[in-house]
Short mmCIF file of C-alpha atoms in Angstrom, two decimals:
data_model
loop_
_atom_site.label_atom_id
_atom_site.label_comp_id
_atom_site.label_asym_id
_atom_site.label_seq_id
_atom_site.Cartn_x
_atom_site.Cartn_y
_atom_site.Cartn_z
CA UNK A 1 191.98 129.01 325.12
CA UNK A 2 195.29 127.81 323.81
CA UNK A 3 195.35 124.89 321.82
CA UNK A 4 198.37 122.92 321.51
CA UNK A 5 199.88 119.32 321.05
CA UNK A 6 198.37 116.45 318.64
CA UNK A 7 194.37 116.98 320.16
CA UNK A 8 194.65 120.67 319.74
CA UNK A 9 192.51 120.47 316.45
CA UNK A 10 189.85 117.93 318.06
CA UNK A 11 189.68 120.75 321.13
CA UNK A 12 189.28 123.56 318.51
CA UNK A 13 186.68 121.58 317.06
CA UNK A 14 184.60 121.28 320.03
CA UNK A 15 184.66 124.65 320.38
CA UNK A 16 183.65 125.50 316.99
CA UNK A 17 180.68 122.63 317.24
CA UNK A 18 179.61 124.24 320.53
CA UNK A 19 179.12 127.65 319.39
CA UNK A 20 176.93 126.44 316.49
CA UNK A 21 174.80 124.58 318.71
CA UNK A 22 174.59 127.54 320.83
CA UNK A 23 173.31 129.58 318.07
CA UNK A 24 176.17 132.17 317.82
CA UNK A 25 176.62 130.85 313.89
CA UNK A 26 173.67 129.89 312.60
CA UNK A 27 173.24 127.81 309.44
CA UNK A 28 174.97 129.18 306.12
CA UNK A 29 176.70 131.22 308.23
CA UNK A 30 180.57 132.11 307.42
CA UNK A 31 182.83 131.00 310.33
CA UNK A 32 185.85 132.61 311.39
CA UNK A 33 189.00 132.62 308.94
CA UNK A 34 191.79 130.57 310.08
CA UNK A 35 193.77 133.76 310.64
CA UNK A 36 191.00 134.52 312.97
CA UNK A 37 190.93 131.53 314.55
CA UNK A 38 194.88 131.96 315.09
CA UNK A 39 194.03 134.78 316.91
CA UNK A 40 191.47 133.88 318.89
CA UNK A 41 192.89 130.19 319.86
CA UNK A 42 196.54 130.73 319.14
CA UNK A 43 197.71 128.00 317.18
CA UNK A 44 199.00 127.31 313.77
CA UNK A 45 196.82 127.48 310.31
CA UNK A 46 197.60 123.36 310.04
CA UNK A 47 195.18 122.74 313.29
CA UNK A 48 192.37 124.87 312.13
CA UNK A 49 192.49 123.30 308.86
CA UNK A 50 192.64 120.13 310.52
CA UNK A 51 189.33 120.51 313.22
CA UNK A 52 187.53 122.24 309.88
CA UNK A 53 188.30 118.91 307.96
CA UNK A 54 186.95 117.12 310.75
CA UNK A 55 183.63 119.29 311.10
CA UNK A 56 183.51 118.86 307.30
CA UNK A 57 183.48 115.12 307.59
CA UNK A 58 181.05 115.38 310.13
CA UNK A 59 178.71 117.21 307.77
CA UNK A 60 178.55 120.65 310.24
CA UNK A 61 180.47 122.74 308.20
CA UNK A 62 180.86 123.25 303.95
CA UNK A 63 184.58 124.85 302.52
CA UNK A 64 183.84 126.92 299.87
CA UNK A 65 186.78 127.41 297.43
CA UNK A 66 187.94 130.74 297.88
CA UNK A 67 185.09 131.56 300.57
CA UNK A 68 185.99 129.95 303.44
CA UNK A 69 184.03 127.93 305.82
CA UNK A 70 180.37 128.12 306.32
CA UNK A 71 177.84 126.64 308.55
CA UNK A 72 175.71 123.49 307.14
CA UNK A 73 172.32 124.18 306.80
CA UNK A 74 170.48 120.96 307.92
CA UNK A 75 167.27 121.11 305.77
CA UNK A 76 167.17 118.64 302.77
CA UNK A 77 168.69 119.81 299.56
CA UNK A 78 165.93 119.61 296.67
CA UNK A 79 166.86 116.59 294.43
CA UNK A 80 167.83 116.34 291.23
CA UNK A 81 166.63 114.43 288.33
CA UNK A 82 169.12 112.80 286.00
CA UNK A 83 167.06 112.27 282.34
CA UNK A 84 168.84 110.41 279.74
CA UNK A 85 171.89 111.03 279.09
CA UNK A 86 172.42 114.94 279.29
CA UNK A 87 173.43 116.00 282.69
CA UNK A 88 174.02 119.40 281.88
CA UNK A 89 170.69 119.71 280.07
CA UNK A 90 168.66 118.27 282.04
CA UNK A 91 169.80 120.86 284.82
CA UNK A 92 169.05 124.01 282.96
CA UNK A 93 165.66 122.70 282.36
CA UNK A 94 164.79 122.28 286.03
CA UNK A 95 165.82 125.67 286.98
CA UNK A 96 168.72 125.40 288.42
CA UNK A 97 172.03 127.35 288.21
CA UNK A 98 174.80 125.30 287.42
CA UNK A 99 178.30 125.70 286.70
CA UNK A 100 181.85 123.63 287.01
CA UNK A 101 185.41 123.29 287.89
CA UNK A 102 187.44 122.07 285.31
CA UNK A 103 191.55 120.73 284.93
CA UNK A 104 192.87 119.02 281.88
CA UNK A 105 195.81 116.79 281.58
CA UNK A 106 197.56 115.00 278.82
CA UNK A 107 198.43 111.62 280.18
CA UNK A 108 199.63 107.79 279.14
CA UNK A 109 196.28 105.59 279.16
CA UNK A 110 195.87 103.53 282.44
CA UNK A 111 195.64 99.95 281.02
CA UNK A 112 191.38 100.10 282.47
CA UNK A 113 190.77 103.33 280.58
CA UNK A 114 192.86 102.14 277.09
CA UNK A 115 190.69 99.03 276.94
CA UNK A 116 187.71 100.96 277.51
CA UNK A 117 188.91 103.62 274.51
CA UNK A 118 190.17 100.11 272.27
CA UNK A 119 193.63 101.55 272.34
CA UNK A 120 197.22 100.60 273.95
CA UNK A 121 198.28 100.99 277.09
CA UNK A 122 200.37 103.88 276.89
CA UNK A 123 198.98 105.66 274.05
CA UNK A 124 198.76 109.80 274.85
CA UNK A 125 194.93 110.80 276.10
CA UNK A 126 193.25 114.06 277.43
CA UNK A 127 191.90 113.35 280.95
CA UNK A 128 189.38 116.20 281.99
CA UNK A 129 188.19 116.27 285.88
CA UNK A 130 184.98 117.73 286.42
CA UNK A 131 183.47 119.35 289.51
CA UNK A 132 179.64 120.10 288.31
CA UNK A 133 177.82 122.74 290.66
CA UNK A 134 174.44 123.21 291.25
CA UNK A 135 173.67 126.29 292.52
CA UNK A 136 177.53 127.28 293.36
CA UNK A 137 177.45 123.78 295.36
CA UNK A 138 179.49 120.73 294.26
CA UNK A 139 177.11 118.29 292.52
CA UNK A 140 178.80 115.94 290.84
CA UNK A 141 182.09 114.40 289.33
CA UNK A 142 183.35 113.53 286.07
CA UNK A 143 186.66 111.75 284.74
CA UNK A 144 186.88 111.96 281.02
CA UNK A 145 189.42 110.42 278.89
CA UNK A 146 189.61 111.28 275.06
CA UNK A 147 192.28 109.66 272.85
CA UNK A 148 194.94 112.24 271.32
CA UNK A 149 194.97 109.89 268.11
CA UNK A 150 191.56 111.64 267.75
CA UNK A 151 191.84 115.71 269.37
CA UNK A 152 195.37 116.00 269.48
CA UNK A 153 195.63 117.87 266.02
CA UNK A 154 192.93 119.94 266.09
CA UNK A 155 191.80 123.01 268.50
CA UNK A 156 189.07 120.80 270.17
CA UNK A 157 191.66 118.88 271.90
CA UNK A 158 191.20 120.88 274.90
CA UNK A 159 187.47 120.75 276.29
CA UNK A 160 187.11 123.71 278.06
CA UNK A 161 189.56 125.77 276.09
CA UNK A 162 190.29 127.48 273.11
CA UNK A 163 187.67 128.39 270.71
CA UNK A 164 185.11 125.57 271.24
CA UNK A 165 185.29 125.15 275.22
CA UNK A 166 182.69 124.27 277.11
CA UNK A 167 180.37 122.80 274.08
CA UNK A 168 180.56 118.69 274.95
CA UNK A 169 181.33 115.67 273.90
CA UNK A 170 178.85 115.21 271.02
CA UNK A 171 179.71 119.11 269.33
CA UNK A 172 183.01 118.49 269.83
CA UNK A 173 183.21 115.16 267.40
CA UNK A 174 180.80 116.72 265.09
CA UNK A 175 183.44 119.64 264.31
CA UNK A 176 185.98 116.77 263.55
CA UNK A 177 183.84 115.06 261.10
CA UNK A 178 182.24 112.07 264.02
CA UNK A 179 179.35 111.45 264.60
CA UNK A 180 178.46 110.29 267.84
CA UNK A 181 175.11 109.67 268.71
CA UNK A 182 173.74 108.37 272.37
CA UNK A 183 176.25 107.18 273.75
CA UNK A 184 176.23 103.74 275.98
CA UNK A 185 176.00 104.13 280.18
CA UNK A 186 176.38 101.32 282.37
CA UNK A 187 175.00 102.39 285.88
CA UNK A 188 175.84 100.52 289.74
CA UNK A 189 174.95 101.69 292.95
CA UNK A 190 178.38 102.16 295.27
CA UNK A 191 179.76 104.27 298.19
CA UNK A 192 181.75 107.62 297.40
CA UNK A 193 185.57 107.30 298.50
CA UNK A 194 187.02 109.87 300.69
CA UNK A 195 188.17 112.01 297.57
CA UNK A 196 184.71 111.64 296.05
CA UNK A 197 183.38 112.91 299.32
CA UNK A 198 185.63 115.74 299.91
CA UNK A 199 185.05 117.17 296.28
CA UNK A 200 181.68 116.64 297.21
CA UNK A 201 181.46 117.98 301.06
CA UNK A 202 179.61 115.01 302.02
CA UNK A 203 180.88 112.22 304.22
CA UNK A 204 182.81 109.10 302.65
CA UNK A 205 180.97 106.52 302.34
CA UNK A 206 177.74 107.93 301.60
CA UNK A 207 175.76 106.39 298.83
CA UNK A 208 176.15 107.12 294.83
CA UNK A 209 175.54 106.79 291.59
CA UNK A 210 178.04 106.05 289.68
CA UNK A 211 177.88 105.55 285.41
CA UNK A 212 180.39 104.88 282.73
CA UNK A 213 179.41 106.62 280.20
CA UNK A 214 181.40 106.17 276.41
CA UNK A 215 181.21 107.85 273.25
CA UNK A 216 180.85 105.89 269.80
CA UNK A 217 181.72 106.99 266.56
CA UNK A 218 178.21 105.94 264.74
CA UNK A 219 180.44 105.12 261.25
CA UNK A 220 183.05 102.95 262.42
CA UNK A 221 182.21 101.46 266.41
CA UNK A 222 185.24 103.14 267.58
CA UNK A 223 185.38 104.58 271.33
CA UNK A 224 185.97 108.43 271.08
CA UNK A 225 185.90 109.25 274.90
CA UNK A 226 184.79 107.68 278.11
CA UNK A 227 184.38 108.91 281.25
CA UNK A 228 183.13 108.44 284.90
CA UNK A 229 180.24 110.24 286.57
CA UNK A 230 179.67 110.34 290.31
CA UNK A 231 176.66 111.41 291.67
CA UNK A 232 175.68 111.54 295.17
CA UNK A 233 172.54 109.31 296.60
CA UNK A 234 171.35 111.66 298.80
CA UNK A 235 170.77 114.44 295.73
CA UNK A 236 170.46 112.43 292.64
CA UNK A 237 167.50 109.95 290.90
CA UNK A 238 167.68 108.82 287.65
CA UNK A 239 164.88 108.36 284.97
CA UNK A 240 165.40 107.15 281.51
CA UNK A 241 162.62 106.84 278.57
CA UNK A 242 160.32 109.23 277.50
CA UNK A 243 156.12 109.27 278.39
CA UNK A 244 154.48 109.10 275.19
CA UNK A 245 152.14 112.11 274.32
CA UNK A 246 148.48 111.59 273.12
CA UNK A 247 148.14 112.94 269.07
#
């Protein structure tokens, strides 16, 4: 077949969808490369990418960054447990593998996020984006913000660089002096936006979970980061408190 015009990618698509319901890729299967699929359909790399975006949104096929595209598998993911306040921790402890995409940014504080740090609009902040994986799957997102008034002279200004990467919030502050403590969550039930859901491969609006989360300096009541956490419905629950143990 040769696919051409602006329903070339929904007719590649169709194709593709057949042949997984016909068994020739099963689930968690790889599917062809887009250089194969050139050569097998004989179109451009832009209409492959376009009827893989579309199987994506359908929730038949997963990208993998770097992999390529893979078969679903249909069965229900196990899900996840969110326990107080560390993510990360919490994880490890149910024996899972986990891992995460990072990029950091120094940017002028959106007027929402410099109210939520108790500085001025404007003022210079480290913004961190977060893709958290569970067992080399996207599991959730975080946006952090961290005021440069704060980092910006020392080597923990980047996160998940330099000498100190990768150790959080709460270690981070503790090498400059701050101690943080708990910090305060607020948590609402919403639907994940189409860039939620691609970083996610699920569908847009899908249900999630989504907290803002900020960091207090215990001496003084100042904000010392804040960030957003997205976590989708369909893998996520969250507990909070701790059952009491007999003496």
């Amino acid at each position: 077949m040769t696919a051409s015009g602006p329903s070339a990618y929904l007719q590649v698509a169709e194709q593709i969808r057949g042949r997984i319901a016909a068994g020739e890729y099963p689930p968690g299967s790889q599917l062809p490369s887009l250089a194969e699929l050139q050569a097998q359909y004989g179109y451009s790399h832009g209409v492959g990418q376009s009827a893989y975006r579309l199987l994506e949104q359908e929730g038949v096929v997963r990208a993998k960054q770097g992999r390529g595209y893979f078969v679903r598998a249909q069965e229900p993911r196990r899900v996840l447990v969110r326990r107080g306040t560390d993510t990360a921790a919490g994880l490890a402890a149910q024996g899972v593998e986990v891992g995460r995409r990072s990029q950091s940014t120094t940017e002028a504080a959106a007027p929402p996020i410099a109210e939520r740090l108790g500085i001025e609009p404007g003022d210079p902040v480290m913004h961190t984006s977060y893709v958290h994986l569970v067992d080399e799957e996207p599991a959730y997102l975080v946006e952090s913000w961290e005021p440069m008034a704060i980092t910006g002279q020392d080597l923990v200004v980047l996160p998940e660089a330099g000498p100190h990467a990768g150790i959080g919030v709460v270690a981070r502050m503790a090498l400059l002096g701050i101690t943080t403590g708990d910090p305060v969550e607020r948590l609402t039930a919403r639907v994940l936006t189409r860039a939620e859901a691609q970083a996610l491969a699920l569908l847009p609006g899908a249900p999630a979970l989504a907290i803002r989360r900020t960091h207090y300096d215990r001496a003084t009541g100042r904000p010392v980061e804040t960030a957003d956490l997205v976590l989708p419905g369909e893998r996520w629950t969250a507990e909070y408190g701790e059952r009491p143990t007999a003496d």
